[in-house]
Coordinates of C-alpha atoms in Angstrom, one line a residue:
M1477 CA 0.4 -45.8 10.9
I1478 CA -3.4 -45.1 9.8
T1479 CA -3.8 -45.9 6.2
C1480 CA -7.1 -45.9 4.0
T1481 CA -7.6 -49.7 3.4
N1482 CA -9.0 -49.0 -0.4
C1483 CA -6.0 -46.8 -1.4
E1484 CA -3.6 -48.6 0.9
T1485 CA -1.7 -45.2 1.9
P1486 CA -2.1 -42.6 4.4
Q1487 CA -1.3 -39.9 1.8
F1488 CA -4.8 -38.9 1.3
L1489 CA -6.2 -39.1 4.5
Q1490 CA -7.5 -36.0 6.4
I1491 CA -8.8 -35.7 9.9
T1492 CA -12.3 -34.5 9.9
Q1493 CA -13.0 -34.6 13.5
S1494 CA -11.0 -35.0 16.6
R1495 CA -11.8 -35.2 20.3
V1496 CA -9.6 -35.6 23.4
Y1497 CA -11.1 -36.8 26.8
F1498 CA -9.4 -35.9 30.0
E1499 CA -10.2 -37.7 33.4
D1500 CA -8.3 -35.2 35.5
G1501 CA -7.5 -32.4 33.5
E1502 CA -4.0 -33.5 32.8
V1503 CA -3.8 -37.0 31.3
I1504 CA -5.5 -38.0 28.1
N1505 CA -8.1 -40.9 28.7
E1506 CA -9.4 -41.2 25.3
L1507 CA -8.6 -40.0 21.9
S1508 CA -11.0 -40.3 18.9
E1509 CA -10.5 -39.0 15.7
S1510 CA -12.5 -39.4 12.4
Y1511 CA -10.7 -39.6 9.0
E1512 CA -12.1 -39.1 5.5
C1513 CA -9.8 -40.3 2.3
T1514 CA -9.8 -37.2 -0.2
L1515 CA -8.8 -39.6 -3.1
C1516 CA -11.6 -42.2 -2.8
G1517 CA -14.1 -40.6 -0.2
S1518 CA -13.7 -43.6 2.3
T1519 CA -14.4 -42.9 6.1
G1520 CA -13.1 -44.3 9.3
Q1521 CA -12.5 -43.7 12.8
Y1522 CA -9.4 -44.1 15.4
V1523 CA -10.0 -44.5 19.2
Y1524 CA -7.2 -44.9 21.4
D1525 CA -8.4 -45.7 25.1
E1526 CA -5.9 -45.1 27.9
D1527 CA -7.8 -46.9 30.6
R1528 CA -7.5 -50.2 28.5
D1529 CA -4.6 -49.3 26.7
E1530 CA -6.3 -50.3 23.5
E1531 CA -6.3 -49.1 20.1
T1532 CA -9.3 -49.7 17.7
V1533 CA -10.1 -48.6 14.2
S1534 CA -13.4 -48.8 12.2
G1535 CA -14.7 -48.3 8.8
D1536 CA -12.2 -47.7 5.8
V1537 CA -9.0 -47.1 7.6
E1538 CA -6.7 -49.5 9.5
L1539 CA -3.9 -49.5 11.9
T1540 CA -0.5 -50.8 10.8
T1541 CA 3.1 -50.9 11.9
E1542 CA 4.5 -51.4 8.3
R1543 CA 5.2 -48.9 5.8
P1544 CA 2.5 -48.3 3.2
K1545 CA 2.8 -49.7 -0.1
F1546 CA 2.1 -46.2 -1.9
A1547 CA 3.4 -42.9 -0.5

């Protein structure tokens, strides 16, 4: 789950830009999403890279497997 690090919740995150890259026209090779928190104005980016099987986040968002503190 992607959450805002300042608000500690995903509730107010909006995707402001999303890009999907296809290598062969069928399989997703990379997914990139930019987020903005409508509560505090923080921004961040999530990137999934199929080739390296890696997820990375930057900015004021974090990737967590736990439930958020605030719903």
